Amino acid sequence: MASSGRMKPSKPSIPYHQGMRETPQQIREAAAAYGIRRDVVAVREAKDQLSALLQRAAKGEQIVITSDGEPKAMIVRYRPVLRGKPWQSLKAFRDTMPMQPDSRALIDEDRAERW
């Protein structure tokens, strides 16, 4: 197969093993490979700077909170969760199924079957 000469850059593969400790630098570098701004802050520092960290998160930055050098939590921008189907008016629904000259017979037949 011929190639176009341009290859899609691959994202670095960082193996993860349970119990493996990532350094703050590794966390930042892994996020940067995906174009994400991420900072690492110790829990004590996060307590002192919570308001500032929340403002940074609101702007799109992700902040990893560590305890004893181990990542424990992340502060991210809030995005509301939307559930269910979007509302559609009955008019819009009816417009998708316009009445036709022969629709009346089909409706009468359907009603007769139910009763």
N, CA, C and O atoms as a DFTB+ gen file, in Angstrom:
460 C
 N C O
     1  1       0.833      -1.166       0.000
     2  2       0.000       0.000       0.000
     3  2       0.885       1.239       0.000
     4  3       1.821       1.339       0.793
     5  1       0.591       2.170      -0.880
     6  2       1.401       3.378      -0.995
     7  2       1.046       4.344       0.123
     8  3      -0.112       4.469       0.522
     9  1       2.060       5.014       0.610
    10  2       1.788       5.983       1.663
    11  2       1.848       7.382       1.080
    12  3       2.519       7.623       0.077
    13  1       1.139       8.298       1.718
    14  2       1.086       9.670       1.241
    15  2       2.305      10.475       1.693
    16  3       2.428      11.653       1.358
    17  1       3.177       9.866       2.428
    18  2       4.365      10.559       2.900
    19  2       4.171      11.237       4.243
    20  3       5.139      11.546       4.937
    21  1       2.915      11.467       4.607
    22  2       2.633      12.098       5.894
    23  2       2.025      11.067       6.817
    24  3       1.039      10.413       6.477
    25  1       2.612      10.931       7.970
    26  2       2.084       9.989       8.950
    27  2       1.442      10.763      10.081
    28  3       1.912      11.833      10.470
    29  1       0.381      10.216      10.595
    30  2      -0.280      10.830      11.743
    31  2       0.615      10.641      12.964
    32  3       1.038       9.521      13.252
    33  1       0.909      11.727      13.685
    34  2       1.768      11.556      14.862
    35  2       1.072      10.688      15.903
    36  3      -0.114      10.852      16.190
    37  1       1.829       9.779      16.446
    38  2       1.239       8.881      17.445
    39  2       1.401       9.480      18.831
    40  3       2.379      10.168      19.122
    41  1       0.430       9.204      19.667
    42  2       0.466       9.655      21.054
    43  2       1.402       8.715      21.815
    44  3       1.431       7.517      21.532
    45  1       2.148       9.226      22.753
    46  2       3.046       8.353      23.505
    47  2       2.254       7.338      24.322
    48  3       1.221       7.653      24.914
    49  1       2.754       6.148      24.335
    50  2       2.111       5.088      25.112
    51  2       2.824       4.983      26.452
    52  3       3.999       4.622      26.530
    53  1       2.086       5.305      27.497
    54  2       2.672       5.248      28.836
    55  2       2.000       4.097      29.569
    56  3       0.818       4.178      29.905
    57  1       2.747       3.023      29.819
    58  2       2.122       1.881      30.497
    59  2       1.732       2.247      31.921
    60  3       2.437       2.994      32.601
    61  1       0.613       1.716      32.355
    62  2       0.150       1.977      33.715
    63  2       0.034       0.651      34.444
    64  3      -0.598      -0.291      33.965
    65  1       0.640       0.600      35.580
    66  2       0.552      -0.578      36.428
    67  2       0.033      -0.128      37.778
    68  3       0.457       0.897      38.311
    69  1      -0.881      -0.898      38.321
    70  2      -1.431      -0.523      39.616
    71  2      -0.302      -0.448      40.632
    72  3       0.554      -1.330      40.713
    73  1      -0.326       0.622      41.398
    74  2       0.721       0.818      42.386
    75  2       1.908       1.603      41.836
    76  3       2.808       1.980      42.586
    77  1       1.909       1.851      40.517
    78  2       2.981       2.618      39.912
    79  2       2.807       4.094      40.264
    80  3       1.721       4.645      40.082
    81  1       3.841       4.730      40.756
    82  2       3.762       6.147      41.144
    83  2       4.261       7.005      39.991
    84  3       5.362       6.803      39.477
    85  1       3.438       7.959      39.597
    86  2       3.827       8.901      38.558
    87  2       4.364      10.160      39.219
    88  3       3.824      10.633      40.218
    89  1       5.412      10.680      38.659
    90  2       5.943      11.939      39.170
    91  2       5.097      13.084      38.612
    92  3       4.439      12.919      37.585
    93  1       5.108      14.235      39.273
    94  2       4.375      15.382      38.719
    95  2       4.799      15.709      37.286
    96  3       3.967      16.090      36.464
    97  1       6.076      15.562      36.992
    98  2       6.559      15.841      35.634
    99  2       5.957      14.857      34.629
   100  3       5.578      15.269      33.532
   101  1       5.858      13.577      34.970
   102  2       5.254      12.583      34.077
   103  2       3.778      12.895      33.833
   104  3       3.286      12.730      32.716
   105  1       3.074      13.342      34.863
   106  2       1.662      13.692      34.722
   107  2       1.513      14.865      33.763
   108  3       0.652      14.843      32.883
   109  1       2.338      15.880      33.924
   110  2       2.273      17.053      33.040
   111  2       2.610      16.683      31.602
   112  3       1.932      17.127      30.675
   113  1       3.644      15.880      31.405
   114  2       4.075      15.502      30.057
   115  2       3.016      14.644      29.353
   116  3       2.764      14.817      28.161
   117  1       2.407      13.728      30.090
   118  2       1.377      12.878      29.487
   119  2       0.189      13.719      29.040
   120  3      -0.370      13.474      27.971
   121  1      -0.205      14.701      29.833
   122  2      -1.318      15.576      29.469
   123  2      -0.938      16.453      28.281
   124  3      -1.757      16.670      27.389
   125  1       0.287      16.956      28.259
   126  2       0.731      17.829      27.166
   127  2       0.724      17.093      25.834
   128  3       0.493      17.709      24.794
   129  1       0.973      15.782      25.847
   130  2       0.956      14.998      24.612
   131  2      -0.428      15.012      23.969
   132  3      -0.552      14.822      22.759
   133  1      -1.461      15.234      24.767
   134  2      -2.829      15.292      24.257
   135  2      -3.333      16.737      24.163
   136  3      -4.510      16.965      23.886
   137  1      -2.459      17.700      24.389
   138  2      -2.838      19.102      24.294
   139  2      -3.661      19.600      25.464
   140  3      -4.420      20.559      25.321
   141  1      -3.525      18.966      26.620
   142  2      -4.293      19.334      27.811
   143  2      -3.373      20.044      28.791
   144  3      -2.251      19.604      29.042
   145  1      -3.864      21.146      29.339
   146  2      -3.112      21.842      30.387
   147  2      -3.434      21.186      31.720
   148  3      -4.590      21.148      32.142
   149  1      -2.413      20.676      32.373
   150  2      -2.618      20.000      33.655
   151  2      -1.475      20.361      34.587
   152  3      -0.304      20.322      34.208
   153  1      -1.834      20.709      35.803
   154  2      -0.836      21.039      36.814
   155  2      -0.990      20.058      37.974
   156  3      -2.049      19.456      38.148
   157  1       0.043      19.905      38.745
   158  2       0.040      18.997      39.889
   159  2       0.299      19.817      41.145
   160  3       1.262      20.581      41.214
   161  1      -0.579      19.649      42.143
   162  2      -0.497      20.424      43.379
   163  2      -0.654      19.473      44.560
   164  3      -1.490      18.570      44.531
   165  1       0.144      19.679      45.586
   166  2       0.025      18.883      46.809
   167  2      -1.229      19.317      47.564
   168  3      -1.687      20.451      47.420
   169  1      -1.773      18.421      48.359
   170  2      -3.032      18.678      49.054
   171  2      -2.930      19.889      49.981
   172  3      -3.878      20.669      50.077
   173  1      -1.830      20.052      50.644
   174  2      -1.677      21.206      51.551
   175  2      -1.675      22.516      50.778
   176  3      -2.287      23.495      51.204
   177  1      -0.998      22.532      49.660
   178  2      -0.977      23.725      48.819
   179  2      -2.375      23.987      48.242
   180  3      -2.793      25.138      48.120
   181  1      -3.089      22.921      47.890
   182  2      -4.436      23.062      47.343
   183  2      -5.388      23.662      48.368
   184  3      -6.265      24.451      48.014
   185  1      -5.221      23.294      49.634
   186  2      -6.065      23.870      50.690
   187  2      -5.873      25.377      50.780
   188  3      -6.835      26.128      50.943
   189  1      -4.624      25.809      50.672
   190  2      -4.311      27.233      50.787
   191  2      -4.751      28.033      49.567
   192  3      -5.041      29.224      49.679
   193  1      -4.801      27.391      48.409
   194  2      -5.064      28.106      47.160
   195  2      -6.344      27.648      46.465
   196  3      -6.447      27.755      45.243
   197  1      -7.307      27.146      47.206
   198  2      -8.490      26.554      46.582
   199  2      -9.213      27.517      45.646
   200  3      -9.579      27.129      44.537
   201  1      -9.426      28.751      46.061
   202  2     -10.130      29.721      45.211
   203  2      -9.391      29.943      43.894
   204  3     -10.011      29.971      42.831
   205  1      -8.090      30.100      43.958
   206  2      -7.300      30.307      42.742
   207  2      -7.334      29.070      41.848
   208  3      -7.406      29.189      40.625
   209  1      -7.283      27.885      42.455
   210  2      -7.340      26.646      41.671
   211  2      -8.694      26.501      40.987
   212  3      -8.767      26.045      39.846
   213  1      -9.762      26.884      41.673
   214  2     -11.089      26.814      41.066
   215  2     -11.204      27.760      39.876
   216  3     -11.834      27.418      38.875
   217  1     -10.612      28.931      39.969
   218  2     -10.628      29.869      38.843
   219  2      -9.850      29.308      37.656
   220  3     -10.266      29.454      36.507
   221  1      -8.741      28.680      37.936
   222  2      -7.952      28.071      36.851
   223  2      -8.722      26.932      36.201
   224  3      -8.703      26.786      34.979
   225  1      -9.395      26.129      37.003
   226  2     -10.176      25.020      36.457
   227  2     -11.335      25.545      35.606
   228  3     -11.666      24.951      34.580
   229  1     -11.945      26.641      36.019
   230  2     -13.041      27.230      35.251
   231  2     -12.570      27.685      33.871
   232  3     -13.364      27.745      32.933
   233  1     -11.288      28.003      33.745
   234  2     -10.727      28.417      32.454
   235  2     -10.308      27.223      31.601
   236  3      -9.855      27.404      30.470
   237  1     -10.454      26.002      32.128
   238  2     -10.159      24.808      31.340
   239  2      -8.953      24.007      31.773
   240  3      -8.688      22.943      31.215
   241  1      -8.222      24.492      32.748
   242  2      -7.051      23.756      33.212
   243  2      -7.481      22.621      34.139
   244  3      -8.476      22.735      34.855
   245  1      -6.733      21.543      34.120
   246  2      -6.972      20.422      35.027
   247  2      -5.894      20.449      36.102
   248  3      -4.713      20.617      35.797
   249  1      -6.295      20.285      37.350
   250  2      -5.345      20.311      38.455
   251  2      -5.420      18.982      39.188
   252  3      -6.474      18.609      39.703
   253  1      -4.306      18.273      39.236
   254  2      -4.218      16.991      39.937
   255  2      -3.792      17.280      41.369
   256  3      -2.823      18.003      41.600
   257  1      -4.516      16.716      42.329
   258  2      -4.200      16.882      43.748
   259  2      -3.486      15.615      44.213
   260  3      -3.981      14.503      44.028
   261  1      -2.315      15.801      44.819
   262  2      -1.552      14.650      45.304
   263  2      -1.506      14.649      46.824
   264  3      -1.569      15.693      47.473
   265  1      -1.397      13.459      47.363
   266  2      -1.216      13.275      48.796
   267  2      -0.100      12.256      48.966
   268  3      -0.166      11.152      48.425
   269  1       0.907      12.627      49.711
   270  2       2.099      11.784      49.875
   271  2       2.727      11.447      48.527
   272  3       3.249      10.349      48.335
   273  1       2.674      12.410      47.584
   274  2       3.286      12.223      46.276
   275  2       2.482      11.361      45.319
   276  3       2.941      11.098      44.207
   277  1       1.309      10.919      45.712
   278  2       0.491      10.040      44.868
   279  2      -0.767      10.777      44.417
   280  3      -1.461      11.357      45.252
   281  1      -1.081      10.772      43.117
   282  2      -2.288      11.445      42.641
   283  2      -3.542      10.858      43.289
   284  3      -3.735       9.643      43.286
   285  1      -4.389      11.720      43.843
   286  2      -5.596      11.264      44.541
   287  2      -6.878      11.787      43.904
   288  3      -7.890      11.086      43.895
   289  1      -6.853      13.025      43.363
   290  2      -8.071      13.629      42.824
   291  2      -7.689      14.639      41.752
   292  3      -6.517      14.966      41.564
   293  1      -8.720      15.126      41.051
   294  2      -8.482      16.116      40.015
   295  2      -9.593      17.159      40.057
   296  3     -10.765      16.817      40.216
   297  1      -9.228      18.423      39.915
   298  2     -10.197      19.504      39.807
   299  2     -10.308      19.835      38.325
   300  3      -9.308      20.143      37.676
   301  1     -11.523      19.772      37.792
   302  2     -11.762      20.077      36.384
   303  2     -12.935      21.042      36.265
   304  3     -13.690      21.236      37.219
   305  1     -13.082      21.642      35.096
   306  2     -14.189      22.562      34.840
   307  2     -15.507      21.795      34.900
   308  3     -15.601      20.665      34.419
   309  1     -16.518      22.415      35.492
   310  2     -17.835      21.799      35.606
   311  2     -18.559      21.878      34.265
   312  3     -18.587      22.928      33.622
   313  1     -19.136      20.771      33.858
   314  2     -19.973      20.718      32.673
   315  2     -21.258      20.004      33.065
   316  3     -21.221      18.847      33.482
   317  1     -22.400      20.688      32.933
   318  2     -23.652      20.062      33.333
   319  2     -23.933      18.805      32.511
   320  3     -23.604      18.730      31.327
   321  1     -24.540      17.834      33.159
   322  2     -24.905      16.589      32.498
   323  2     -26.345      16.714      32.013
   324  3     -27.262      16.955      32.798
   325  1     -26.524      16.549      30.722
   326  2     -27.864      16.600      30.148
   327  2     -28.346      15.170      29.961
   328  3     -27.626      14.322      29.432
   329  1     -29.549      14.919      30.392
   330  2     -30.097      13.564      30.294
   331  2     -31.386      13.585      29.502
   332  3     -32.083      14.597      29.446
   333  1     -31.689      12.462      28.896
   334  2     -32.934      12.331      28.164
   335  2     -32.838      12.905      26.762
   336  3     -31.821      13.476      26.366
   337  1     -33.912      12.739      26.034
   338  2     -33.970      13.233      24.670
   339  2     -34.294      14.722      24.678
   340  3     -34.999      15.202      25.565
   341  1     -33.785      15.445      23.699
   342  2     -34.136      16.855      23.614
   343  2     -35.633      17.015      23.358
   344  3     -36.248      16.195      22.676
   345  1     -36.205      18.071      23.908
   346  2     -37.628      18.310      23.757
   347  2     -37.944      18.655      22.315
   348  3     -37.230      19.431      21.680
   349  1     -39.023      18.073      21.799
   350  2     -39.472      18.366      20.448
   351  2     -40.953      18.709      20.531
   352  3     -41.736      17.953      21.107
   353  1     -41.333      19.828      19.968
   354  2     -42.736      20.234      20.038
   355  2     -43.599      19.283      19.212
   356  3     -43.114      18.634      18.285
   357  1     -44.880      19.208      19.560
   358  2     -45.789      18.363      18.791
   359  2     -45.932      18.862      17.366
   360  3     -46.117      18.065      16.447
   361  1     -45.850      20.159      17.173
   362  2     -45.953      20.700      15.827
   363  2     -44.818      20.168      14.961
   364  3     -45.044      19.727      13.834
   365  1     -43.616      20.209      15.481
   366  2     -42.472      19.695      14.726
   367  2     -42.648      18.209      14.446
   368  3     -42.298      17.736      13.365
   369  1     -43.190      17.465      15.418
   370  2     -43.442      16.037      15.225
   371  2     -44.483      15.816      14.133
   372  3     -44.305      14.964      13.262
   373  1     -45.568      16.582      14.180
   374  2     -46.620      16.444      13.165
   375  2     -46.117      16.836      11.779
   376  3     -46.523      16.244      10.779
   377  1     -45.246      17.818      11.718
   378  2     -44.714      18.239      10.420
   379  2     -43.885      17.150       9.758
   380  3     -43.724      17.152       8.538
   381  1     -43.356      16.216      10.548
   382  2     -42.579      15.117       9.962
   383  2     -43.488      14.068       9.334
   384  3     -43.022      13.224       8.569
   385  1     -44.787      14.114       9.652
   386  2     -45.740      13.134       9.113
   387  2     -46.991      13.857       8.589
   388  3     -48.040      13.821       9.231
   389  1     -46.882      14.509       7.433
   390  2     -48.043      15.246       6.937
   391  2     -49.184      14.304       6.542
   392  3     -48.955      13.180       6.095
   393  1     -50.399      14.781       6.715
   394  2     -51.578      14.011       6.308
   395  2     -51.616      13.937       4.793
   396  3     -51.241      14.881       4.097
   397  1     -52.075      12.800       4.298
   398  2     -52.223      12.607       2.857
   399  2     -53.686      12.296       2.570
   400  3     -54.422      11.939       3.490
   401  1     -54.130      12.421       1.325
   402  2     -55.541      12.201       1.018
   403  2     -56.077      10.850       1.480
   404  3     -57.247      10.755       1.852
   405  1     -55.254       9.808       1.467
   406  2     -55.737       8.478       1.841
   407  2     -55.450       8.126       3.298
   408  3     -55.701       6.990       3.702
   409  1     -54.937       9.046       4.094
   410  2     -54.607       8.768       5.492
   411  2     -55.834       8.472       6.335
   412  3     -55.751       7.696       7.287
   413  1     -56.960       9.068       6.011
   414  2     -58.174       8.893       6.819
   415  2     -58.597       7.428       6.863
   416  3     -58.992       6.941       7.923
   417  1     -58.526       6.731       5.765
   418  2     -58.915       5.311       5.720
   419  2     -57.986       4.477       6.604
   420  3     -58.440       3.571       7.302
   421  1     -56.696       4.779       6.574
   422  2     -55.745       4.033       7.408
   423  2     -55.998       4.290       8.891
   424  3     -55.906       3.375       9.709
   425  1     -56.314       5.530       9.232
   426  2     -56.591       5.872      10.629
   427  2     -57.851       5.161      11.099
   428  3     -57.868       4.593      12.191
   429  1     -58.924       5.184      10.276
   430  2     -60.174       4.501      10.636
   431  2     -59.953       3.003      10.793
   432  3     -60.504       2.386      11.705
   433  1     -59.164       2.424       9.925
   434  2     -58.880       0.977       9.989
   435  2     -58.120       0.638      11.268
   436  3     -58.413      -0.359      11.927
   437  1     -57.145       1.470      11.612
   438  2     -56.360       1.255      12.822
   439  2     -57.246       1.353      14.060
   440  3     -57.109       0.554      14.987
   441  1     -58.140       2.315      14.079
   442  2     -59.048       2.471      15.216
   443  2     -59.999       1.297      15.332
   444  3     -60.308       0.862      16.442
   445  1     -60.472       0.772      14.203
   446  2     -61.415      -0.350      14.210
   447  2     -60.748      -1.610      14.792
   448  3     -61.389      -2.389      15.498
   449  1     -59.461      -1.798      14.488
   450  2     -58.746      -2.968      15.007
   451  2     -58.595      -2.926      16.513
   452  3     -58.615      -3.970      17.165
   453  1     -58.446      -1.758      17.067
   454  2     -58.266      -1.611      18.506
   455  2     -59.550      -1.879      19.260
   456  3     -59.492      -2.394      20.377
   457  1     -60.701      -1.559      18.708
   458  2     -61.973      -1.719      19.411
   459  2     -62.566      -3.020      19.028
   460  3     -63.647      -3.369      19.502
